[in-house]
CSV table of C-alpha atoms and ligand atoms in Angstrom, one decimal:
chain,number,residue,atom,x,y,z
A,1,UNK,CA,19.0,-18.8,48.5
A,2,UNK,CA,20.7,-15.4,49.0
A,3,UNK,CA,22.4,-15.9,46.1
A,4,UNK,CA,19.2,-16.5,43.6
A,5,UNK,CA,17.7,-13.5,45.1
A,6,UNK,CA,21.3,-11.4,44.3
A,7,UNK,CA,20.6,-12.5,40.6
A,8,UNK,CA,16.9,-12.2,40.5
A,9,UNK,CA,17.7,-8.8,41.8
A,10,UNK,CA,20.4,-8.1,39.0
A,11,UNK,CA,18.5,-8.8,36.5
A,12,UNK,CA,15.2,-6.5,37.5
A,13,UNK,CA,17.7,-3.9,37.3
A,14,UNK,CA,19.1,-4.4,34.1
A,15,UNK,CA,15.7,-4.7,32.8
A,16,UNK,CA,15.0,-1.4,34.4
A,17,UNK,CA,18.0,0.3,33.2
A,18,UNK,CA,16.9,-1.0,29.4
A,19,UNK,CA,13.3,0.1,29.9
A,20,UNK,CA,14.2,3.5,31.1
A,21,UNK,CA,17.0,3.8,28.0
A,22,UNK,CA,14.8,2.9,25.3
A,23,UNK,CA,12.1,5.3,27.0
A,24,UNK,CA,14.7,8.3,27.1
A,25,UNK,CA,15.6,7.5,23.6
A,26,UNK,CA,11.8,7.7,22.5
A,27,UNK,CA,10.9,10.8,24.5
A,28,UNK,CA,14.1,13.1,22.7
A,29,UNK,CA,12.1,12.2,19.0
A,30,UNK,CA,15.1,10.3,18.2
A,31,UNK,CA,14.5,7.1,15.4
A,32,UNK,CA,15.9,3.9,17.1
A,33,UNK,CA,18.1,3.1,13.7
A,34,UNK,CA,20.1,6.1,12.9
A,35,UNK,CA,21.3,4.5,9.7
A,36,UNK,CA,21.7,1.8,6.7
A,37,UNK,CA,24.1,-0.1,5.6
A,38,UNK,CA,23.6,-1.5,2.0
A,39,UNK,CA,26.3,-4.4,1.0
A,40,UNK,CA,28.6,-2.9,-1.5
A,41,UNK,CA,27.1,-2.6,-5.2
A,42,UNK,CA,28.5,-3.7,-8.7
A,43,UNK,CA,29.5,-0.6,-11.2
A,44,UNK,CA,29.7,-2.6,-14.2
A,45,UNK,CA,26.1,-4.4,-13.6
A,46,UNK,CA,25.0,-0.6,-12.5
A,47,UNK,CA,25.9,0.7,-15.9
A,48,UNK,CA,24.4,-1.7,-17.6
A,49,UNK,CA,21.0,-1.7,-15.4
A,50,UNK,CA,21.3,2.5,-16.1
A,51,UNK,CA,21.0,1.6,-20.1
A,52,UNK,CA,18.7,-1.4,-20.0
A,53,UNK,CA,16.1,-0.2,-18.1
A,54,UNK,CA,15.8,3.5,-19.7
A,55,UNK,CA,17.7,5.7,-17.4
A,56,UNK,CA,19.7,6.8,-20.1
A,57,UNK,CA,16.6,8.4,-22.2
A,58,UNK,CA,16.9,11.3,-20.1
A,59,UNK,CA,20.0,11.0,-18.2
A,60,UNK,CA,23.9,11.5,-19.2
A,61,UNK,CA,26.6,10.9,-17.1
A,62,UNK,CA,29.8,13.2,-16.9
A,63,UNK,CA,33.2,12.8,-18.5
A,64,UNK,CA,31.3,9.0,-19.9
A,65,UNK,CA,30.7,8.2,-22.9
A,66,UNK,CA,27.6,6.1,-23.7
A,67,UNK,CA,26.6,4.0,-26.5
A,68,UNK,CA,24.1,7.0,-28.6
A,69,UNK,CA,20.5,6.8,-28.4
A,70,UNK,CA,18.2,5.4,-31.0
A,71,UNK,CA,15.7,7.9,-29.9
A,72,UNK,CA,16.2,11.1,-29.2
A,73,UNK,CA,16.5,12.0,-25.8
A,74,UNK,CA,13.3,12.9,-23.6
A,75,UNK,CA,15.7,15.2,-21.1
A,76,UNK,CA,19.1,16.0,-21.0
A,77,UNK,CA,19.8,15.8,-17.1
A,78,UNK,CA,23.5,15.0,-16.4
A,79,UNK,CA,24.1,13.0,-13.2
A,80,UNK,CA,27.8,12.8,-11.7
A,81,UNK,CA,30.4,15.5,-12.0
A,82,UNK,CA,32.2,18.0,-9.8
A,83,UNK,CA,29.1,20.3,-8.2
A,84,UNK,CA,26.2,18.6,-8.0
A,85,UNK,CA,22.7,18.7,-5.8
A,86,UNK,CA,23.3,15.2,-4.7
A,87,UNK,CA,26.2,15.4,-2.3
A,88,UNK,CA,25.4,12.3,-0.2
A,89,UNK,CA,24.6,8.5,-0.9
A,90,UNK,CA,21.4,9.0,1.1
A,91,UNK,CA,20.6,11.9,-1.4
A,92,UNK,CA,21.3,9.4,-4.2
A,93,UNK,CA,19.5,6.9,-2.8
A,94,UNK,CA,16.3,9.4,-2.8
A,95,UNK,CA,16.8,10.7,-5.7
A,96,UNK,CA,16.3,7.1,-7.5
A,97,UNK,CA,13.0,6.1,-5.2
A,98,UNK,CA,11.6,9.1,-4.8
A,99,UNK,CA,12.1,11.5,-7.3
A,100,UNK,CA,9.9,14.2,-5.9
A,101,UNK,CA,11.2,14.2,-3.0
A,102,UNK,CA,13.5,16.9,-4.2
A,103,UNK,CA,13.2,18.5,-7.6
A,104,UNK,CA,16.6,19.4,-9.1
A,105,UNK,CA,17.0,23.0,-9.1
A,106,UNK,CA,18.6,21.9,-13.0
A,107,UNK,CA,15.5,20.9,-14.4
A,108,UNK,CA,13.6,23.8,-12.6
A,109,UNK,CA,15.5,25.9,-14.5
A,110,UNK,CA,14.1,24.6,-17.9
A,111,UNK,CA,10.3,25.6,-16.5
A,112,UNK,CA,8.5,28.6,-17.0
A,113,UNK,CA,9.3,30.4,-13.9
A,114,UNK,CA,5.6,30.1,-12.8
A,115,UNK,CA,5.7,26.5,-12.3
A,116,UNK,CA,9.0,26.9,-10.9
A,117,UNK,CA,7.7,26.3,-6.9
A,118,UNK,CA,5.4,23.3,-7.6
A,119,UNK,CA,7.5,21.7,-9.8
A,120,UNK,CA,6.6,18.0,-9.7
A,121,UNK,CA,10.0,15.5,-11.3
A,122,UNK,CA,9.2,13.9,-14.7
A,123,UNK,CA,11.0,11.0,-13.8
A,124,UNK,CA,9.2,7.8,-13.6
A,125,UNK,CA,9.5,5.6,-10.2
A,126,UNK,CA,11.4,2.7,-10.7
A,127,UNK,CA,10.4,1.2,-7.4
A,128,UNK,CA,8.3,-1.6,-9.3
A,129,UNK,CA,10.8,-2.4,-12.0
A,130,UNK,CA,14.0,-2.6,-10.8
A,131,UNK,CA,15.1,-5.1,-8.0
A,132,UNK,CA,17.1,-4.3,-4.8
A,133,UNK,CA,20.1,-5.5,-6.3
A,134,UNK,CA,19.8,-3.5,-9.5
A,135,UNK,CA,19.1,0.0,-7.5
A,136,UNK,CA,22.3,-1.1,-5.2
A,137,UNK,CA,24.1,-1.4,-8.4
A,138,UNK,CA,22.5,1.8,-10.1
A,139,UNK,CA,23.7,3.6,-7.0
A,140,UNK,CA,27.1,2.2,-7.1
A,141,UNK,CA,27.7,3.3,-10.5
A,142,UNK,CA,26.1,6.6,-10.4
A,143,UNK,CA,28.2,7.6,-6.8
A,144,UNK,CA,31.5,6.2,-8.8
A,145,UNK,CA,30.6,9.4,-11.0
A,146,UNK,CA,30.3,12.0,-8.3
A,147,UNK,CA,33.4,13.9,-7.4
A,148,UNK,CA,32.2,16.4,-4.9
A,149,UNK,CA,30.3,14.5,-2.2
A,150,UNK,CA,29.9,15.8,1.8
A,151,UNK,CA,32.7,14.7,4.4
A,152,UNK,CA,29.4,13.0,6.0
A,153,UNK,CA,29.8,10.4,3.7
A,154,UNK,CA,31.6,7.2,4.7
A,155,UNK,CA,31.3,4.3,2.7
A,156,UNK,CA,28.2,2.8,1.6
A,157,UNK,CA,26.5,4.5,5.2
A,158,UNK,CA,24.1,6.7,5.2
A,159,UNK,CA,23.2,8.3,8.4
A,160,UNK,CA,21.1,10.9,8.2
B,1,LIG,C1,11.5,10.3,-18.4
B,1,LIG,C2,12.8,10.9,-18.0
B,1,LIG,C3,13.6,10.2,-16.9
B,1,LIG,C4,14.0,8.9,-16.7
B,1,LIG,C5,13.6,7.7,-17.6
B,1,LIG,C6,14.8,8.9,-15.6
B,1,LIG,N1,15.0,10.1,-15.0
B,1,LIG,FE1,16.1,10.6,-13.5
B,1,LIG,N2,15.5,12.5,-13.6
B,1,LIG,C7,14.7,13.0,-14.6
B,1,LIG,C8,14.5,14.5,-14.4
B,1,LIG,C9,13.7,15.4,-15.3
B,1,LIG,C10,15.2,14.8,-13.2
B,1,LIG,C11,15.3,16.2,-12.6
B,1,LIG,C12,14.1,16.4,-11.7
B,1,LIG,C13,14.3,15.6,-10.4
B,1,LIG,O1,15.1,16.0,-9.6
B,1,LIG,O2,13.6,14.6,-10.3
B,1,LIG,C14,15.8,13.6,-12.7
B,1,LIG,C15,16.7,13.5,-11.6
B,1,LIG,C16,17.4,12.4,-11.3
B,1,LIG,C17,18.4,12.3,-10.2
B,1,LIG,C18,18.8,13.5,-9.3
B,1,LIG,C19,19.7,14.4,-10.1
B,1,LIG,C20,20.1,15.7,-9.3
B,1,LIG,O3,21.2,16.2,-9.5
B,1,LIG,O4,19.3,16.1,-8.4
B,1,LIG,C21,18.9,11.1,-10.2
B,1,LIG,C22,20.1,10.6,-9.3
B,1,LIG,C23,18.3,10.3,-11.3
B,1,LIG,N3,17.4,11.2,-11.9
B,1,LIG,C24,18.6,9.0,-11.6
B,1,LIG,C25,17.8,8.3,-12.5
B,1,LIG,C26,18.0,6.9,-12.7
B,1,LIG,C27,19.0,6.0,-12.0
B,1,LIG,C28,17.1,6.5,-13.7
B,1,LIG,C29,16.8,5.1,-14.2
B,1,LIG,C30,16.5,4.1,-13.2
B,1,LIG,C31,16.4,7.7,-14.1
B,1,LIG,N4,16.9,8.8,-13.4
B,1,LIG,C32,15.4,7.7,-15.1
B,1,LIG,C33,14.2,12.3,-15.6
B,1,LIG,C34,14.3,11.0,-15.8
């Protein structure tokens, strides 16, 4: 009898301990999941997603050279290299599903300076065309371009 109290008694406590953890965790504005973890992407099938669904129409990648364009190009916005804005695979990431979620300072530059601040991105959103797989891919491709990306980066983890 004692002894099913004992453990009755454990286990309120445990459930209080939890309760009051996940309410401290709540209260300091913190996001229960601090981060992703995406299974590792293909650069071959990235490369060829980048080409087949029209990435390349406006994008070059550094020190690669692409099958040319049938059309001309729409935009000239390279993607890879040393110095870059996107230093992170979250950044990447963003940059593919939301475009306007930060407006490359390199395009900017190409507006009249007026329309500089308010700058919406030209660049289509894919979200509706591409699968999950593909934009893992895409990713994988484009990041095995980048040179210059922040010491946060580990992996495929983005934690933000
Ligand atoms: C119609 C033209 C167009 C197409 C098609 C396009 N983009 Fe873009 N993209 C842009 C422009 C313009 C920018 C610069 C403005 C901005 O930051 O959104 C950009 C920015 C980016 C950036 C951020 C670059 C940086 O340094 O900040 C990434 C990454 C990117 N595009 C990837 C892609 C991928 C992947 C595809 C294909 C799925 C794609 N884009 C298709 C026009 C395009």
């Amino acid at each position: 009898m004692i002894k099913m109290n004992l453990s009755r008694d454990v286990k309120l406590c445990f459930a209080v301990i939890v309760y009051t953890g996940v309410l401290s965790a709540c209260s300091e504005g913190q996001p229960p999941v601090k981060g992703f973890v995406l299974p590792e992407g293909n650069i071959e099938n990235g490369q060829e997603v980048f080409a087949s669904v029209g990435c390349r129409s406006c994008h070059t990648v550094a020190a690669l050279d692409l099958p040319p364009l049938e059309q001309a190009p729409l935009f000239d916005i390279e993607l890879g290299g040393k110095v870059r804005r996107v230093k992170t695979y979250g950044e990447l990431l963003t940059s593919i599903v939301n475009p306007n979620h930060t407006v490359s300072p390199k395009y900017r530059i190409t507006l009249d300076p007026k329309e500089r601040k308010d700058a919406q991105s030209p660049m289509p959103v894919f979200n509706d065309v591409i699968t999950v797989t593909q934009l893992i891919d895409l990713a994988a491709f484009l990041h095995s371009h980048y040179e210059m990306y922040s010491p946060e980066y580990q992996g495929y983890m983005y934690v933000p």
